[in-house]
Amino acid sequence: MNVPGQPPFVTFVPRQPTDCSISIALCIKMSAISASEKVDGFTRKSMRKAQKQRKSQGSSQYRTQSAPVELSPLPQLKDAPSTEQQELFTQKLQQCCMLFDFLDSVMDLKSKEIKRATLNELVDYVSTNRGVLVESTYPEITNMICTNIFRTLPPSDNPDFDPEEDEPTLEASWPHIQLVYEFLLRFLENPDFQPSIAKRHIDQKFVLQLLELFDSEDPRERDFLKTILHRIYGKFLGLRAFIRKQINNIFLRFIYETEHFNAIMSIINIHDYLVHVVCLSFCTVICLMRSCCFSVCSIINGFALPLKAEHKQFLMKVLIPLHTAKGLALFHAQLAYCVVQFLEKDPTLTEPVIRGLLKFWPKTCSQKEVMFLGEIEEILDVIEPTQFKKIQEPLFKQISKCVANPHFQVAERALYFWNNEYILSLIEENIDKVLPIMFGSLYRISKEHWNPTIVALVYNVLKTLMEMNCTLFDELTSSYKAERQREKKKEQERDELWKKLDELRLSSAALVQNNSHGLPSVQNNNNNNNNNNSSNNNDNQDTRAEAAAVPTDNKVPDAGVAASESTPCAK
Amino acid sequence: MDAYKLMKELRVNYEQEAHYRPKETGLRLIESTTEGDSRISAKGRNAKVEDLWSLTSFFGYSTQTFVLAVNLLDRFLAMIKVQPKHLSCVSVSCLHMAAKVTEEECDLSPADELIRIGQCRFTTSDLCRMEKIVGEKLGFKSNAVTALTFLHLYHQIALSHSTDRKESLSLEKLEAQLKACLCRISFSKAKPSVLALSLLRQEMEAVQSEDMLEIAYHIQRHLKITDGELLLWSERVAPCLSDYASPECSKPNHRKLQWIVSRRTAQNLHSYRTVPELPTIPEGCWDESESEDLCEDVMSSGEESLSSSLGSDAEGPFFPLHLRRQKHLHA
């Protein structure tokens, strides 16, 4: 697979993924970009695409097959007598363990169709019948599932895949794989399903392999995986802590490690117990985040009170720092939902959460700022009044900065808080603290903001605040105006001082000319600073030798008292 | 200005004030109108005056502009039957007219900005026409004698008499109180000189200055204001001022306001509501602690699955009955 002249492209692929003692998928991908461009980090997409080698679409999974194998159709399950159904069921399951190469669209068409029909039948069989899940069937079922879905995913064609913009790469064998997922779900949801039997096969290894599949670029697959993970979490109590730990690690890895432009290799050390090596490219982790957050929501909602320390850690050390991720836009809605759920469970977490968000408040990315504001509104919607009092001051300080933000969307989103009835009632209760913080910014932008929509919204906000407590409002208005007056006065005084100094300069220039007859003047000798300036000292100096001692830097008097003091000497 | 000149000016204004008062019969008619009528009610007028105050404050106009605008509005409403739907136009044109004579050119906001911020439904040309009508009907040229005129004069007189007590009578506070009174139509029935004097007295009583009250009495005698009249209005002013000064908040009626946001912001406003929910999985109380130890083992294919160790499910006689029953909840 090496192309001469290009850096090596190496892939290690285990032959039978399910056989591994430790599930490892190790992938080192070095991008085919020259070293100089790498340093730059902003290589143009077009150049990258041009340089990229177009790999052949073969898959290692099917290399072991020597000759095409044909499936022989088995009789229908519904037609079989009840005594034989068990055996037939097992046979069909075993038949479905045969894998087909969908990348070759003409190969084995008949067999593929037989498998597809069989899978369909199996899905129905497990959904509609009772007494089907006998103990002996469990290993067959899980084996079929493992064989079909646990595979090494092909490396991404497009390392900068943007889930929102680009078309996803769909799984080629979806016609079969979809049915296998469907089957797995029905299996888990079957009323006769016994976790105690199934747990021998659906174990930590199974879960790990399942989590790896979240890397898939096919959104349909991820959707299935999300639901499956949810069901497994629900039914297998013994796996819950493990699943939480894995999700924890995925998030942590994402926060602290995946900020590169090119593909990434990362090695994780989990709590000294487990060593797990995974390769995640930046883009697919986003999808993983989204799916994970969906599952996590339902888990959080089920937490018992009082919340365990482990869960609080998860919130503060994982979910909150997750807000700093570069791709936040793609999963922010879900993340915010998780945070709000935590706060609904335990309102005492409000203060640390808000302080955490304020700490990570975006400083240069306006899009993120708008998202954060949305999240704050969601939190305020559920906040308890006592908790509100604790964070109102730092929070409104940030909000007052946001309303004055020149990016109109940020200002708009912040001002829109005043359209929320519950937030208004909170502000009303604490108007004496909130109004002084907000007033200055609001008043200032009513005069200065460039965007007319913002100005109109500011009017609404000011009017609302005025109606809440007009006395306080009037007081603040008059003190604000007094402050403005004071500042204006200071400015005027400053201007006048400069004018005066300008006049001094003119007068002392004139004086030097007159003084050139007499004694050397001691103007500005008491100034040590070398304010330098004029080279217009010349004419007078040359003609009068006695005046040669006159220092030349007295043409422009320094600002300050010294200048005015020295001028009398000149006279 | 020395005290004598001030008093003289006071007298002059007092003689002129009748000319600028709204017709009492007209005001009474408004007060007696009930809501939902085809005429303007007191509540409607008061709400509009509050809006005018918001606009004045927002555009940085002076109290003088506001007071003049209210004066024009009341005079016009008392004289002419105005339909409620035109009230907005009338009030904003009064404000604009007042601003034009009081404010400096550079501080004046254009009419269309006034209309946009005030969320009014009429156009600039409507405004111009209304201004002309109001100007004609009232014979308005440049100014009017209002309660504020008197307030300023009184304040100056008080200052000139007691120079060492400059700080105790705040003109700003008096102006704010006047503004609060003007928001209620009943005070428009008072003589401006009497209203201003009542306010002055209230404030003087609040700072407990006997000297000041002497001055107030002096003014009263000078203008020949009767005790009865002064008492009447003082009694009405007191509750109004205490309402204004109370720290209690009134629930703002913000439903009247339009909140216009850009399309992009509007789209993203309630995106969280669409987060699909997977059903909640309740946290078990007795399995979690056991599972903690289970993760110690490194998984390998040969070993039996960790979750099969004792205590992870409610199987068998090891567990009490009620926990065994829990299993079915998760099925």
XYZ file of N, CA and C in Angstrom, chain B residues 136-252:
351
model
N -52.195 74.104 15.602
C -53.256 75.055 15.268
C -54.278 75.163 16.379
N -54.766 74.006 16.813
C -55.825 73.999 17.824
C -55.396 74.683 19.111
N -54.157 74.463 19.475
C -53.707 75.008 20.752
C -53.071 76.375 20.590
N -52.884 76.796 19.365
C -52.204 78.070 19.161
C -50.804 78.032 19.748
N -50.146 76.894 19.584
C -48.856 76.703 20.221
C -47.745 77.361 19.423
N -47.002 78.190 20.096
C -45.893 78.833 19.398
C -44.565 78.264 19.863
N -44.212 78.594 21.074
C -42.896 78.128 21.498
C -42.869 77.558 22.905
N -43.667 78.064 23.782
C -43.515 77.551 25.123
C -44.786 77.635 25.912
N -44.743 77.081 27.084
C -45.932 77.148 27.938
C -45.471 77.276 29.377
N -46.362 77.814 30.179
C -46.074 77.892 31.607
C -46.598 76.622 32.237
N -45.685 75.850 32.770
C -46.091 74.565 33.352
C -45.655 74.485 34.800
N -45.982 73.395 35.427
C -45.595 73.198 36.823
C -44.083 73.230 36.968
N -43.394 72.819 35.921
C -41.933 72.796 35.989
C -41.359 74.213 36.071
N -42.021 75.128 35.328
C -41.582 76.525 35.380
C -41.578 76.991 36.832
N -42.700 76.709 37.501
C -42.824 77.133 38.884
C -41.830 76.422 39.776
N -41.669 75.153 39.518
C -40.741 74.377 40.342
C -39.338 74.969 40.281
N -38.923 75.315 39.084
C -37.593 75.905 38.934
C -37.480 77.229 39.684
N -38.543 78.041 39.540
C -38.515 79.337 40.209
C -38.473 79.160 41.715
N -39.339 78.291 42.217
C -39.369 78.063 43.659
C -38.002 77.620 44.161
N -37.423 76.729 43.403
C -36.129 76.193 43.816
C -35.072 77.289 43.877
N -35.110 78.142 42.867
C -34.139 79.238 42.863
C -34.348 80.176 44.033
N -35.646 80.461 44.304
C -35.953 81.336 45.429
C -35.440 80.724 46.722
N -35.728 79.463 46.903
C -35.291 78.780 48.121
C -33.777 78.840 48.242
N -33.101 78.637 47.132
C -31.634 78.694 47.133
C -31.118 80.053 47.537
N -31.759 81.106 46.934
C -31.238 82.439 47.175
C -31.420 82.855 48.629
N -32.411 82.266 49.279
C -32.658 82.636 50.656
C -31.781 81.920 51.654
N -31.376 80.764 51.327
C -30.577 80.004 52.288
C -29.395 79.379 51.594
N -28.381 80.173 51.404
C -27.258 79.738 50.586
C -26.447 78.604 51.205
N -26.530 78.493 52.530
C -25.719 77.437 53.138
C -26.379 76.070 53.018
N -27.607 76.068 52.587
C -28.291 74.763 52.518
C -28.495 74.338 51.063
N -27.496 74.565 50.296
C -27.604 74.308 48.864
C -27.955 72.866 48.537
N -27.406 71.967 49.294
C -27.548 70.563 48.912
C -28.865 69.947 49.306
N -29.568 70.557 50.238
C -30.678 69.808 50.798
C -31.882 69.703 49.887
N -32.107 70.672 49.044
C -33.246 70.565 48.149
C -32.764 70.160 46.753
N -33.032 68.928 46.392
C -32.541 68.451 45.102
C -33.553 68.747 44.007
N -33.156 69.527 43.054
C -34.065 69.852 41.956
C -34.410 68.604 41.154
N -33.420 67.740 40.996
C -33.654 66.511 40.230
C -34.727 65.657 40.871
N -34.646 65.577 42.180
C -35.630 64.757 42.872
C -37.017 65.350 42.693
N -37.104 66.666 42.804
C -38.396 67.322 42.620
C -38.931 67.075 41.220
N -38.035 67.162 40.255
C -38.462 66.932 38.875
C -38.977 65.514 38.703
N -38.282 64.556 39.299
C -38.718 63.161 39.187
C -40.086 62.978 39.818
N -40.295 63.644 40.941
C -41.591 63.537 41.607
C -42.690 64.178 40.774
N -42.363 65.286 40.153
C -43.339 65.922 39.281
C -43.720 64.996 38.146
N -42.706 64.348 37.606
C -42.939 63.414 36.513
C -43.884 62.314 36.979
N -43.680 61.824 38.206
C -44.536 60.758 38.720
C -45.975 61.242 38.825
N -46.146 62.495 39.256
C -47.495 63.038 39.390
C -48.159 63.204 38.040
N -47.401 63.668 37.071
C -47.988 63.932 35.764
C -48.485 62.673 35.089
N -47.996 61.507 35.561
C -48.465 60.260 34.964
C -49.888 59.930 35.378
N -50.442 60.719 36.246
C -51.839 60.515 36.620
C -52.640 61.734 36.217
N -53.685 61.489 35.513
C -54.422 62.585 34.880
C -55.037 63.539 35.921
N -55.315 63.022 37.123
C -55.977 63.871 38.105
C -55.156 65.105 38.431
N -53.825 64.984 38.361
C -52.989 66.131 38.710
C -52.967 67.202 37.648
N -53.480 66.849 36.474
C -53.537 67.890 35.446
C -54.638 68.889 35.725
N -55.509 68.516 36.660
C -56.580 69.464 36.996
C -56.087 70.568 37.930
N -54.942 70.308 38.570
C -54.439 71.295 39.533
C -53.812 72.482 38.807
N -53.785 73.590 39.502
C -53.052 74.749 38.988
C -51.570 74.416 39.083
N -50.828 74.660 38.029
C -49.403 74.306 38.056
C -48.665 74.919 39.247
N -49.011 76.148 39.580
C -48.293 76.792 40.682
C -48.570 76.072 41.991
N -49.819 75.636 42.143
C -50.195 74.974 43.398
C -49.564 73.594 43.460
N -49.599 72.889 42.354
C -49.006 71.548 42.304
C -47.525 71.602 42.655
N -46.838 72.568 42.043
C -45.401 72.687 42.299
C -45.139 73.023 43.759
N -46.003 73.901 44.299
C -45.797 74.288 45.690
C -46.035 73.117 46.627
N -47.027 72.294 46.294
C -47.285 71.112 47.140
C -46.072 70.192 47.159
N -45.508 70.013 45.987
C -44.323 69.150 45.893
C -43.174 69.726 46.724
N -43.023 71.046 46.606
C -41.954 71.701 47.329
C -42.122 71.490 48.825
N -43.335 71.715 49.289
C -43.618 71.583 50.700
C -43.345 70.170 51.196
N -43.795 69.187 50.411
C -43.573 67.784 50.795
C -42.098 67.511 51.010
N -41.316 67.998 50.074
C -39.884 67.741 50.145
C -39.271 68.458 51.345
N -39.751 69.700 51.571
C -39.224 70.462 52.700
C -39.576 69.782 54.012
N -40.798 69.241 54.062
C -41.191 68.524 55.288
C -40.345 67.272 55.453
N -40.030 66.652 54.343
C -39.219 65.433 54.417
C -37.826 65.715 54.975
N -37.230 66.864 54.583
C -35.898 67.184 55.120
C -35.995 67.892 56.467
N -37.220 68.167 56.866
C -37.499 68.763 58.180
C -36.782 70.090 58.374
N -37.003 70.954 57.416
C -36.366 72.262 57.535
C -37.410 73.335 57.784
N -37.364 73.919 58.952
C -38.316 74.961 59.298
C -38.102 76.197 58.448
N -36.842 76.526 58.209
C -36.530 77.725 57.408
C -37.136 77.622 56.036
N -37.008 76.456 55.473
C -37.513 76.231 54.121
C -39.012 76.412 54.081
N -39.665 75.860 55.091
C -41.122 75.957 55.113
C -41.567 77.408 55.217
N -40.762 78.178 55.926
C -41.013 79.612 55.995
C -41.033 80.216 54.598
N -40.041 79.833 53.834
C -39.929 80.357 52.462
C -41.150 79.941 51.654
N -41.562 78.692 51.831
C -42.730 78.192 51.089
C -43.963 79.003 51.449
N -44.074 79.289 52.729
C -45.223 80.072 53.176
C -45.204 81.471 52.571
N -44.015 81.996 52.534
C -43.796 83.312 51.936
C -44.264 83.346 50.487
N -43.908 82.303 49.765
C -44.310 82.204 48.357
C -45.838 82.117 48.260
N -46.384 81.309 49.138
C -47.829 81.104 49.111
C -48.571 82.434 49.288
N -48.076 83.198 50.247
C -48.729 84.481 50.476
C -48.539 85.416 49.299
N -47.371 85.387 48.733
C -47.067 86.256 47.605
C -48.008 86.014 46.440
N -48.277 84.718 46.207
C -49.130 84.374 45.077
C -50.601 84.317 45.473
N -50.865 84.520 46.733
C -52.229 84.506 47.251
C -52.911 83.166 46.978
N -52.177 82.094 47.238
C -52.768 80.756 47.134
C -53.456 80.454 48.454
N -54.721 79.988 48.361
C -55.457 79.740 49.597
C -54.943 78.484 50.293
N -55.108 78.465 51.613
C -54.691 77.298 52.401
C -55.436 76.050 51.969
N -56.736 76.266 51.747
C -57.588 75.127 51.376
C -57.111 74.441 50.119
N -56.834 75.263 49.131
C -56.410 74.701 47.846
C -55.097 73.946 48.011
N -54.181 74.571 48.738
C -52.874 73.954 48.928
C -53.005 72.633 49.677
N -53.859 72.671 50.692
C -54.045 71.452 51.481
C -54.639 70.337 50.633
N -55.631 70.709 49.841
C -56.290 69.720 48.981
C -55.276 68.969 48.126
N -54.450 69.737 47.460
C -53.513 69.095 46.539
C -52.367 68.407 47.271
N -51.985 68.953 48.418
C -50.924 68.282 49.192
C -51.375 66.904 49.618
N -52.660 66.827 49.986
C -53.178 65.531 50.410
C -53.206 64.538 49.267
N -53.438 65.015 48.076
C -53.464 64.106 46.937
C -52.062 63.721 46.483
N -51.157 64.667 46.628
C -49.784 64.428 46.168
C -49.082 63.396 47.054
N -49.336 63.471 48.364
C -48.614 62.606 49.318
C -48.694 61.118 48.982
N -49.896 60.558 48.778
C -49.934 59.128 48.461
C -49.240 58.799 47.137
N -49.351 59.703 46.207
C -48.708 59.466 44.908
C -47.193 59.359 45.085
N -46.650 60.260 45.888
C -45.205 60.240 46.096
C -44.755 59.027 46.891
N -45.586 58.625 47.832
C -45.166 57.452 48.611
C -45.212 56.198 47.746
N -46.158 56.152 46.805
C -46.185 55.030 45.859
C -44.917 55.002 45.020
N -44.566 56.175 44.562
C -43.404 56.306 43.690
C -42.131 55.868 44.414
N -42.042 56.274 45.701
C -40.807 56.001 46.426
C -40.735 54.590 46.981
N -41.842 53.866 46.952
C -41.811 52.555 47.597
C -40.923 51.599 46.826
N -40.200 50.718 47.536
C -39.306 49.782 46.856
C -40.043 48.652 46.152
N -41.348 48.623 46.306
C -42.094 47.549 45.659
C -42.108 47.712 44.159
N -41.971 46.597 43.500
C -41.947 46.658 42.047
C -43.337 46.394 41.490
N -43.638 47.047 40.426
C -44.882 46.729 39.737
C -44.544 45.797 38.584
N -45.395 44.841 38.400
C -45.133 43.878 37.319
C -45.254 44.609 35.995
N -44.194 44.617 35.219
C -44.273 45.374 33.967
C -45.181 44.676 32.959
